[in-house]
């Protein structure tokens, strides 16, 4: 089955540690995205990538980093520089930038 | 910036029809999506409108008027599983999706 997979669903880390969230898609989509959602809020764009080996900052990129070495994969690293990392992280992909986005199940990150 | 105006919360009865309205700023626009998001889950795609008019897809229909900066999502034959947030998501000139907090729809028996 084609889809987009995020892992793990729940993740706990100690403050000051970097953590990498996985996102893999087998939909052959060119574009991939990372969003953050806080309770009662809309999604906020962290990073996006339109093509392999290229990515752009979104609205809240500070404290995060990404890579796009393969078309299928777009991992997100939450660094210790991110002041409020506890959130629901959503990865999405779309065939192109102007088509509907499909989401993974999300990773709920808690930093203690 | 882009403002999206949707009701924060709506309540409807199982089996009934509900219309969720959305207005947005019109000067940058490249289509509009509707997504459904159940509590604690990721959004799922419902519909896409780029031209004026009504798009029907089963129990769900979406309408767009670009000149008025207005869209609505119509849900028919409501089921309990339709209890969720509904997100009106315009796409700007740079093909970026603009996400608001959406409308929380509560379905009562």
Coordinates of N, CA and C in Angstrom, one line a residue:
Chain A
X1 N 0.8 -1.2 0.0 CA 0.0 0.0 0.0 C 0.9 1.2 0.0
X2 N 0.5 2.3 -0.8 CA 1.2 3.5 -0.8 C 0.8 4.4 0.4
X3 N 1.8 5.1 0.9 CA 1.5 6.0 2.0 C 2.7 6.7 2.5
X4 N 2.4 7.4 3.6 CA 3.5 8.1 4.3 C 3.6 7.7 5.7
X5 N 4.8 7.4 6.2 CA 5.0 6.8 7.5 C 5.9 7.6 8.3
X6 N 5.3 7.9 9.5 CA 6.1 8.6 10.5 C 6.4 7.7 11.7
X7 N 7.6 7.8 12.2 CA 7.8 7.0 13.4 C 8.8 7.7 14.3
X8 N 8.7 7.5 15.6 CA 7.6 6.7 16.3 C 6.4 7.6 16.5
X9 N 5.3 7.0 17.0 CA 4.1 7.8 17.2 C 4.2 8.7 18.5
X10 N 4.9 8.2 19.5 CA 5.2 8.9 20.7 C 6.7 8.9 21.0
X11 N 7.2 10.0 21.4 CA 8.7 10.1 21.7 C 8.9 11.0 22.9
X12 N 9.8 10.5 23.7 CA 10.1 11.3 24.9 C 11.6 11.5 24.9
X13 N 12.0 12.7 25.2 CA 13.4 13.1 25.3 C 13.7 14.0 26.4
X14 N 14.9 14.0 26.9 CA 15.3 14.9 27.9 C 15.7 16.3 27.3
X15 N 15.5 17.3 28.0 CA 15.9 18.6 27.6 C 17.4 18.7 27.3
X16 N 17.7 19.4 26.2 CA 19.1 19.5 25.8 C 19.6 18.4 24.8
X17 N 18.8 17.4 24.5 CA 19.1 16.4 23.6 C 18.5 16.7 22.2
X18 N 19.3 16.4 21.2 CA 18.7 16.5 19.8 C 17.9 15.2 19.6
X19 N 16.9 15.3 18.7 CA 16.1 14.1 18.4 C 15.7 14.2 16.9
X20 N 15.7 13.1 16.2 CA 15.4 13.0 14.8 C 14.1 12.3 14.6
X21 N 13.2 12.9 13.9 CA 11.9 12.3 13.6 C 11.9 11.8 12.2
X22 N 11.4 10.5 12.0 CA 11.5 9.9 10.7 C 10.2 10.2 9.8
X23 N 10.4 10.3 8.5 CA 9.3 10.5 7.6 C 9.7 9.8 6.3
X24 N 8.9 8.8 5.9 CA 9.2 8.1 4.7 C 7.9 8.0 3.9
X25 N 8.0 8.2 2.5 CA 6.8 8.1 1.7 C 7.1 7.2 0.4
X26 N 6.2 6.4 0.0 CA 6.3 5.6 -1.2 C 5.3 5.9 -2.2
X27 N 4.9 7.2 -2.2 CA 3.9 7.7 -3.2 C 4.5 8.4 -4.4
X28 N 5.9 8.4 -4.4 CA 6.6 9.0 -5.5 C 6.4 10.5 -5.6
X29 N 6.1 11.1 -4.5 CA 5.8 12.5 -4.4 C 7.1 13.3 -4.4
X30 N 7.1 14.5 -5.1 CA 8.2 15.3 -5.2 C 8.3 16.2 -3.9
X31 N 7.2 16.7 -3.5 CA 7.2 17.7 -2.4 C 7.0 17.0 -1.0
X32 N 7.7 17.4 0.0 CA 7.5 16.9 1.4 C 7.6 18.1 2.3
X33 N 6.9 18.0 3.4 CA 6.7 19.1 4.4 C 6.8 18.6 5.8
X34 N 7.2 19.5 6.7 CA 7.1 19.2 8.1 C 6.3 20.4 8.8
X35 N 5.3 20.0 9.6 CA 4.5 20.9 10.3 C 4.6 20.6 11.8
X36 N 4.3 21.7 12.5 CA 4.2 21.5 14.0 C 2.8 22.0 14.3
X37 N 2.1 21.3 15.3 CA 0.8 21.7 15.7 C 0.8 21.7 17.3
X38 N 0.4 22.8 17.8 CA 0.2 22.9 19.3 C -1.3 22.9 19.6
X39 N -1.6 22.5 20.8 CA -3.0 22.3 21.2 C -3.9 23.5 20.8
X40 N -5.0 23.2 20.1 CA -6.0 24.3 19.7 C -5.5 25.2 18.6
X41 N -4.4 24.9 18.0 CA -3.8 25.8 17.0 C -3.8 25.2 15.6
X42 N -3.6 26.0 14.6 CA -3.4 25.5 13.3 C -2.0 25.0 13.1
X43 N -1.8 24.3 11.9 CA -0.5 23.8 11.6 C 0.4 24.9 11.2
X44 N 1.7 24.8 11.6 CA 2.7 25.8 11.3 C 3.8 25.1 10.5
X45 N 4.3 25.7 9.4 CA 5.2 25.1 8.5 C 6.6 25.3 9.1
X46 N 7.4 24.2 9.2 CA 8.7 24.2 9.7 C 9.7 24.3 8.5
X47 N 9.7 23.3 7.7 CA 10.5 23.2 6.5 C 9.7 22.5 5.4
X48 N 10.1 22.7 4.1 CA 9.5 22.0 3.0 C 10.6 21.8 2.0
X49 N 10.3 20.7 1.2 CA 11.3 20.4 0.1 C 10.5 20.1 -1.2
X50 N 10.9 20.7 -2.2 CA 10.2 20.5 -3.5 C 10.8 19.4 -4.4
X51 N 12.1 19.1 -4.0 CA 12.8 18.2 -4.8 C 14.0 17.7 -4.0
X52 N 14.5 16.5 -4.4 CA 15.7 15.9 -3.7 C 16.8 16.9 -3.7
X53 N 17.5 16.9 -2.5 CA 18.7 17.7 -2.3 C 18.4 19.2 -2.2
X54 N 17.1 19.6 -2.0 CA 16.8 21.0 -1.9 C 15.7 21.1 -0.8
X55 N 15.8 22.1 0.0 CA 14.7 22.3 1.0 C 14.7 23.8 1.4
X56 N 13.6 24.3 1.9 CA 13.4 25.7 2.2 C 12.8 25.8 3.6
X57 N 13.2 26.9 4.3 CA 12.7 27.2 5.6 C 11.2 27.6 5.5
X58 N 10.4 27.2 6.5 CA 9.1 27.6 6.6 C 9.0 28.8 7.6
X59 N 7.9 28.9 8.2 CA 7.6 30.0 9.1 C 8.3 29.9 10.5
X60 N 8.6 28.7 10.9 CA 9.2 28.5 12.2 C 10.4 27.6 12.2
X61 N 11.4 27.8 11.3 CA 12.5 26.9 11.1 C 13.5 26.9 12.2
X62 N 13.6 28.0 13.0 CA 14.6 28.1 14.1 C 14.6 26.9 15.1
X63 N 15.8 26.3 15.2 CA 15.8 25.2 16.2 C 15.6 23.8 15.5
X64 N 15.4 23.8 14.2 CA 15.1 22.6 13.5 C 16.1 22.5 12.3
X65 N 16.3 21.2 11.9 CA 17.1 21.0 10.7 C 16.5 19.8 9.9
X66 N 16.7 19.8 8.6 CA 16.2 18.7 7.8 C 17.2 18.3 6.7
X67 N 17.0 17.2 6.1 CA 17.8 16.8 4.9 C 16.8 16.1 3.9
X68 N 17.2 16.1 2.7 CA 16.4 15.4 1.6 C 17.4 14.8 0.7
X69 N 18.0 13.7 1.2 CA 19.0 13.0 0.4 C 18.4 12.0 -0.6
X70 N 17.2 11.5 -0.2 CA 16.4 10.6 -1.1 C 15.0 11.1 -1.3
X71 N 14.4 10.8 -2.4 CA 13.1 11.3 -2.7 C 12.1 10.8 -1.6
X72 N 12.3 9.6 -1.1 CA 11.3 9.0 -0.2 C 11.4 9.5 1.2
X73 N 12.5 10.1 1.6 CA 12.8 10.4 3.0 C 13.0 11.9 3.3
X74 N 12.5 12.3 4.4 CA 12.6 13.7 4.8 C 12.7 13.8 6.3
X75 N 13.8 13.4 6.9 CA 13.9 13.4 8.4 C 14.0 14.8 9.0
X76 N 13.4 15.0 10.1 CA 13.5 16.3 10.9 C 14.2 16.1 12.2
X77 N 15.2 17.0 12.4 CA 15.9 17.0 13.7 C 15.5 18.2 14.5
X78 N 15.1 17.9 15.7 CA 14.7 18.9 16.7 C 15.9 19.1 17.5
X79 N 16.5 20.3 17.4 CA 17.8 20.5 18.2 C 17.5 21.1 19.5
X80 N 18.6 21.1 20.3 CA 18.5 21.7 21.7 C 18.2 23.2 21.6
X81 N 18.4 23.8 20.5 CA 18.2 25.2 20.3 C 16.7 25.6 20.2
X82 N 15.8 24.6 20.0 CA 14.4 24.8 19.9 C 13.9 25.0 21.3
X83 N 13.3 26.2 21.6 CA 13.0 26.5 23.0 C 11.7 25.8 23.5
X84 N 10.8 25.5 22.7 CA 9.6 24.8 23.1 C 9.3 23.6 22.2
X85 N 10.1 22.5 22.3 CA 10.0 21.4 21.4 C 8.8 20.5 21.6
X86 N 8.2 20.5 22.7 CA 7.0 19.6 23.0 C 5.9 20.0 22.1
X87 N 5.5 19.1 21.2 CA 4.4 19.4 20.2 C 4.1 18.2 19.4
X88 N 3.1 18.3 18.6 CA 2.6 17.2 17.6 C 3.3 17.6 16.3
X89 N 4.1 16.7 15.8 CA 4.8 16.9 14.5 C 4.2 16.1 13.4
X90 N 3.9 16.8 12.3 CA 3.3 16.2 11.2 C 4.1 16.3 9.9
X91 N 4.3 15.2 9.3 CA 5.0 15.1 8.0 C 4.0 14.9 6.9
X92 N 4.1 15.6 5.8 CA 3.2 15.4 4.7 C 3.9 15.4 3.3
X93 N 3.3 14.9 2.3 CA 3.9 14.9 1.0 C 2.8 15.2 0.0
X94 N 3.2 15.8 -1.2 CA 2.3 16.0 -2.3 C 3.0 15.8 -3.6
X95 N 2.2 15.4 -4.6 CA 2.9 15.2 -5.9 C 3.7 16.4 -6.4
X96 N 3.0 17.5 -6.3 CA 3.7 18.8 -6.6 C 3.2 19.8 -5.6
X97 N 3.7 21.0 -5.6 CA 3.4 22.0 -4.6 C 1.9 22.4 -4.7
X98 N 1.3 22.2 -5.8 CA -0.1 22.7 -5.9 C -1.1 21.6 -5.9
X99 N -0.8 20.5 -5.3 CA -1.8 19.4 -5.2 C -2.0 19.0 -3.8
X100 N -3.0 18.2 -3.5 CA -3.3 18.0 -2.1 C -2.2 17.2 -1.4
X101 N -2.1 17.6 -0.1 CA -1.0 17.0 0.7 C -1.6 15.8 1.5
X102 N -0.9 14.8 1.7 CA -1.2 13.6 2.4 C -0.3 13.5 3.6
X103 N -0.9 13.2 4.8 CA -0.1 13.3 6.0 C 0.2 11.9 6.6
X104 N 1.3 11.8 7.3 CA 1.6 10.7 8.1 C 0.8 10.7 9.4
X105 N 0.9 9.8 10.3 CA 0.1 9.7 11.5 C 0.5 10.7 12.5
X106 N 1.7 11.3 12.4 CA 2.2 12.3 13.3 C 3.1 11.6 14.4
X107 N 4.0 12.5 15.0 CA 4.8 12.1 16.1 C 4.5 13.1 17.2
X108 N 4.1 12.5 18.4 CA 3.9 13.4 19.5 C 5.2 13.4 20.4
X109 N 5.9 14.5 20.3 CA 7.2 14.7 21.0 C 7.0 15.4 22.4
X110 N 7.5 14.7 23.4 CA 7.5 15.4 24.7 C 8.9 15.5 25.2
X111 N 9.3 16.7 25.6 CA 10.6 16.9 26.1 C 10.5 17.3 27.6
X112 N 11.2 16.5 28.4 CA 11.1 16.7 29.9 C 12.4 17.2 30.4
Chain B
X1 N -1.1 39.7 6.4 CA -1.0 38.3 6.3 C -2.4 37.7 5.9
X2 N -2.4 36.4 5.8 CA -3.6 35.8 5.4 C -4.5 35.5 6.6
X3 N -5.8 36.0 6.6 CA -6.7 35.7 7.7 C -7.7 34.7 7.2
X4 N -8.0 33.7 7.9 CA -9.1 32.7 7.6 C -10.1 32.8 8.7
X5 N -11.3 33.0 8.4 CA -12.4 33.2 9.3 C -13.4 32.0 9.2
X6 N -13.4 31.2 10.3 CA -14.3 30.0 10.4 C -14.9 30.1 11.8
X7 N -16.1 29.5 12.0 CA -16.6 29.4 13.4 C -15.7 28.5 14.2
X8 N -15.6 28.8 15.4 CA -14.7 28.0 16.3 C -15.3 26.7 16.5
X9 N -16.6 26.6 16.8 CA -17.3 25.4 17.1 C -18.7 25.4 16.6
X10 N -19.2 24.2 16.2 CA -20.6 24.1 15.7 C -21.1 22.7 16.3
X11 N -22.4 22.7 16.5 CA -23.0 21.5 17.0 C -24.2 21.1 16.0
X12 N -24.3 19.8 15.7 CA -25.4 19.4 14.8 C -25.8 18.0 15.3
X13 N -27.0 17.6 14.7 CA -27.6 16.3 15.1 C -27.3 15.2 14.1
X14 N -27.1 14.0 14.6 CA -26.9 12.9 13.7 C -28.1 12.8 12.7
X15 N -27.7 12.6 11.4 CA -28.7 12.5 10.3 C -29.0 13.8 9.7
X16 N -28.6 14.9 10.3 CA -28.9 16.2 9.8 C -27.9 16.7 8.7
X17 N -28.0 18.0 8.3 CA -27.1 18.6 7.4 C -26.4 19.8 8.1
X18 N -25.1 20.0 7.8 CA -24.5 21.2 8.4 C -23.6 21.8 7.4
X19 N -23.6 23.2 7.4 CA -22.7 23.9 6.5 C -21.7 24.7 7.3
X20 N -20.4 24.5 7.0 CA -19.3 25.2 7.7 C -18.8 26.3 6.7
X21 N -18.9 27.5 7.1 CA -18.5 28.6 6.3 C -17.1 29.1 6.5
X22 N -16.5 29.6 5.5 CA -15.1 30.1 5.6 C -14.9 31.3 4.7
X23 N -14.3 32.3 5.2 CA -13.9 33.5 4.4 C -12.4 33.7 4.6
X24 N -11.8 34.2 3.5 CA -10.3 34.4 3.5 C -10.0 35.6 2.7
X25 N -8.8 36.1 2.8 CA -8.4 37.3 2.0 C -8.2 36.9 0.6
X26 N -8.7 37.7 -0.3 CA -8.8 37.2 -1.7 C -7.6 37.6 -2.6
X27 N -6.7 38.5 -2.2 CA -5.7 39.0 -3.1 C -4.6 38.0 -3.5
X28 N -4.4 37.0 -2.7 CA -3.4 35.9 -3.0 C -4.1 34.6 -2.9
X29 N -4.3 34.0 -4.0 CA -5.1 32.8 -4.0 C -4.8 31.8 -5.1
X30 N -4.6 30.5 -4.7 CA -4.2 29.5 -5.7 C -5.0 28.3 -5.5
X31 N -6.3 28.4 -5.0 CA -7.1 27.2 -4.7 C -7.3 27.1 -3.2
X32 N -8.3 26.3 -2.9 CA -8.7 26.1 -1.5 C -9.0 24.6 -1.2
X33 N -8.4 24.2 -0.1 CA -8.6 22.8 0.3 C -9.5 22.7 1.6
X34 N -10.2 21.7 1.8 CA -10.8 21.3 3.0 C -10.2 20.0 3.6
X35 N -9.8 20.1 4.8 CA -9.3 18.9 5.5 C -10.2 18.6 6.7
X36 N -10.2 17.3 7.1 CA -10.8 16.8 8.3 C -9.7 16.4 9.3
X37 N -9.9 16.8 10.6 CA -8.9 16.3 11.5 C -9.6 15.8 12.8
X38 N -9.5 14.5 13.1 CA -10.0 14.0 14.3 C -9.0 14.3 15.4
X39 N -9.5 14.4 16.6 CA -8.7 14.8 17.8 C -7.5 13.9 17.9
X40 N -6.3 14.5 18.0 CA -5.1 13.7 18.2 C -4.6 13.0 16.9
X41 N -5.2 13.2 15.8 CA -4.8 12.6 14.6 C -4.4 13.6 13.5
X42 N -3.8 13.1 12.4 CA -3.4 13.9 11.3 C -4.6 14.4 10.5
X43 N -4.5 15.5 9.8 CA -5.5 15.9 8.9 C -5.6 14.9 7.7
X44 N -6.9 14.8 7.2 CA -7.1 14.0 6.0 C -7.8 14.9 5.0
X45 N -7.4 14.7 3.7 CA -7.9 15.5 2.6 C -9.4 15.2 2.3
X46 N -10.2 16.3 2.2 CA -11.6 16.1 1.8 C -11.9 16.6 0.4
X47 N -11.4 17.8 0.1 CA -11.8 18.4 -1.2 C -10.9 19.5 -1.6
X48 N -10.9 19.9 -2.9 CA -10.1 20.9 -3.5 C -10.9 21.7 -4.5
X49 N -11.0 23.0 -4.3 CA -11.7 23.9 -5.3 C -10.7 24.9 -5.8
X50 N -10.6 25.0 -7.1 CA -9.8 26.1 -7.7 C -10.6 27.1 -8.5
X51 N -11.7 26.6 -9.0 CA -12.7 27.4 -9.8 C -14.0 27.6 -9.0
X52 N -14.7 28.6 -9.3 CA -16.0 28.9 -8.6 C -16.9 27.7 -8.8
X53 N -17.7 27.4 -7.8 CA -18.8 26.4 -8.0 C -18.7 25.4 -6.9
X54 N -19.5 24.4 -7.1 CA -19.7 23.3 -6.1 C -19.0 22.0 -6.6
X55 N -18.3 21.4 -5.7 CA -17.7 20.1 -5.9 C -18.3 19.1 -5.0
X56 N -18.9 18.1 -5.5 CA -19.6 17.1 -4.7 C -18.9 15.8 -4.6
X57 N -18.8 15.3 -3.4 CA -18.0 14.0 -3.2 C -18.8 13.2 -2.1
X58 N -19.7 12.4 -2.6 CA -20.5 11.6 -1.6 C -21.3 12.5 -0.7
X59 N -21.1 12.3 0.6 CA -21.9 13.1 1.6 C -21.3 14.5 1.8
X60 N -20.1 14.7 1.2 CA -19.5 16.0 1.4 C -19.5 16.8 0.1
X61 N -19.8 18.1 0.2 CA -19.7 19.0 -0.9 C -18.9 20.3 -0.5
X62 N -18.2 20.9 -1.4 CA -17.5 22.1 -1.1 C -17.8 23.1 -2.2
X63 N -18.0 24.4 -1.7 CA -18.4 25.5 -2.7 C -17.3 26.6 -2.6
X64 N -17.0 27.2 -3.7 CA -16.1 28.3 -3.7 C -16.6 29.5 -4.5
X65 N -16.4 30.7 -3.9 CA -16.6 31.9 -4.7 C -15.4 32.8 -4.5
X66 N -14.6 32.8 -5.6 CA -13.3 33.5 -5.5 C -13.5 35.0 -5.3
X67 N -14.5 35.6 -6.0 CA -14.7 37.0 -6.0 C -15.1 37.5 -4.6
X68 N -15.7 36.6 -3.8 CA -16.2 36.9 -2.5 C -15.2 36.4 -1.4
X69 N -14.2 35.7 -1.8 CA -13.3 35.1 -0.8 C -14.1 34.2 0.2
X70 N -14.9 33.4 -0.4 CA -15.9 32.6 0.5 C -15.9 31.2 0.0
X71 N -15.9 30.3 1.0 CA -16.1 28.8 0.7 C -17.0 28.2 1.8
X72 N -17.6 27.2 1.5 CA -18.3 26.4 2.5 C -18.1 24.9 2.3
X73 N -18.2 24.2 3.4 CA -18.2 22.7 3.3 C -19.6 22.3 3.8
X74 N -20.3 21.4 3.0 CA -21.6 21.0 3.4 C -21.5 19.5 3.7
X75 N -21.9 19.1 4.8 CA -21.9 17.7 5.2 C -23.4 17.2 5.4
X76 N -23.7 16.2 4.7 CA -25.1 15.6 4.7 C -25.1 14.3 5.5
X77 N -26.3 13.9 5.9 CA -26.5 12.7 6.6 C -25.5 12.4 7.7
X78 N -25.4 13.4 8.6 CA -24.3 13.4 9.6 C -24.3 12.1 10.3
X79 N -23.0 11.6 10.6 CA -22.8 10.4 11.4 C -21.9 10.8 12.6
X80 N -22.0 10.0 13.6 CA -21.2 10.3 14.8 C -19.7 10.4 14.5
X81 N -19.3 9.6 13.5 CA -17.8 9.7 13.2 C -17.4 11.0 12.5
X82 N -18.4 11.8 12.1 CA -18.1 13.1 11.5 C -17.7 14.1 12.6
X83 N -17.8 13.8 13.8 CA -17.3 14.7 14.9 C -15.8 14.8 14.7
X84 N -15.3 16.1 14.4 CA -13.9 16.3 14.1 C -13.8 17.8 13.9
X85 N -12.6 18.3 13.7 CA -12.3 19.6 13.2 C -12.2 19.7 11.7
X86 N -12.8 20.7 11.1 CA -12.8 20.9 9.7 C -12.0 22.2 9.4
X87 N -11.0 22.0 8.5 CA -10.0 23.0 8.3 C -10.2 23.6 6.8
X88 N -10.4 24.8 6.7 CA -10.4 25.5 5.5 C -9.0 26.0 5.2
X89 N -8.4 25.6 4.1 CA -7.0 25.9 3.9 C -6.7 26.5 2.5
X90 N -6.7 27.8 2.4 CA -6.3 28.4 1.1 C -4.9 28.2 0.8
X91 N -4.6 28.3 -0.5 CA -3.2 28.2 -1.0 C -2.8 29.5 -1.5
X92 N -1.7 30.0 -1.1 CA -1.3 31.4 -1.5 C -0.5 31.4 -2.8
X93 N -0.1 32.5 -3.3 CA 0.6 32.6 -4.6 C 1.9 31.8 -4.7
X94 N 2.5 31.5 -3.6 CA 3.7 30.7 -3.5 C 3.4 29.2 -3.3
X95 N 2.1 28.9 -3.4 CA 1.7 27.5 -3.3 C 1.9 27.0 -1.9
X96 N 1.9 27.9 -0.9 CA 2.0 27.5 0.5 C 0.5 27.4 1.1
X97 N 0.3 26.4 1.8 CA -1.0 26.2 2.5 C -1.1 27.1 3.7
X98 N -2.2 27.7 3.9 CA -2.4 28.6 5.1 C -3.4 27.9 6.0
X99 N -2.9 27.5 7.2 CA -3.7 26.7 8.1 C -4.2 27.6 9.3
X100 N -5.5 27.5 9.5 CA -6.1 28.1 10.7 C -6.4 27.0 11.7
X101 N -7.1 27.4 12.8 CA -7.4 26.4 13.8 C -8.7 25.5 13.4
X102 N -9.4 26.0 12.4 CA -10.6 25.2 12.0 C -11.8 25.3 12.8
X103 N -12.8 24.6 12.4 CA -14.1 24.5 13.1 C -14.3 23.1 13.7
X104 N -14.5 23.1 15.0 CA -14.7 21.9 15.7 C -16.2 21.6 15.6
X105 N -16.5 20.4 15.0 CA -17.9 20.0 14.8 C -18.3 18.9 15.8
X106 N -19.3 19.1 16.5 CA -19.8 18.2 17.5 C -21.1 17.6 17.0
X107 N -21.2 16.3 16.9 CA -22.4 15.6 16.5 C -23.1 15.0 17.7
X108 N -24.4 15.3 17.8 CA -25.1 14.7 19.0 C -26.1 13.8 18.4
X109 N -26.4 12.7 19.2 CA -27.4 11.7 18.8 C -28.8 12.3 18.6

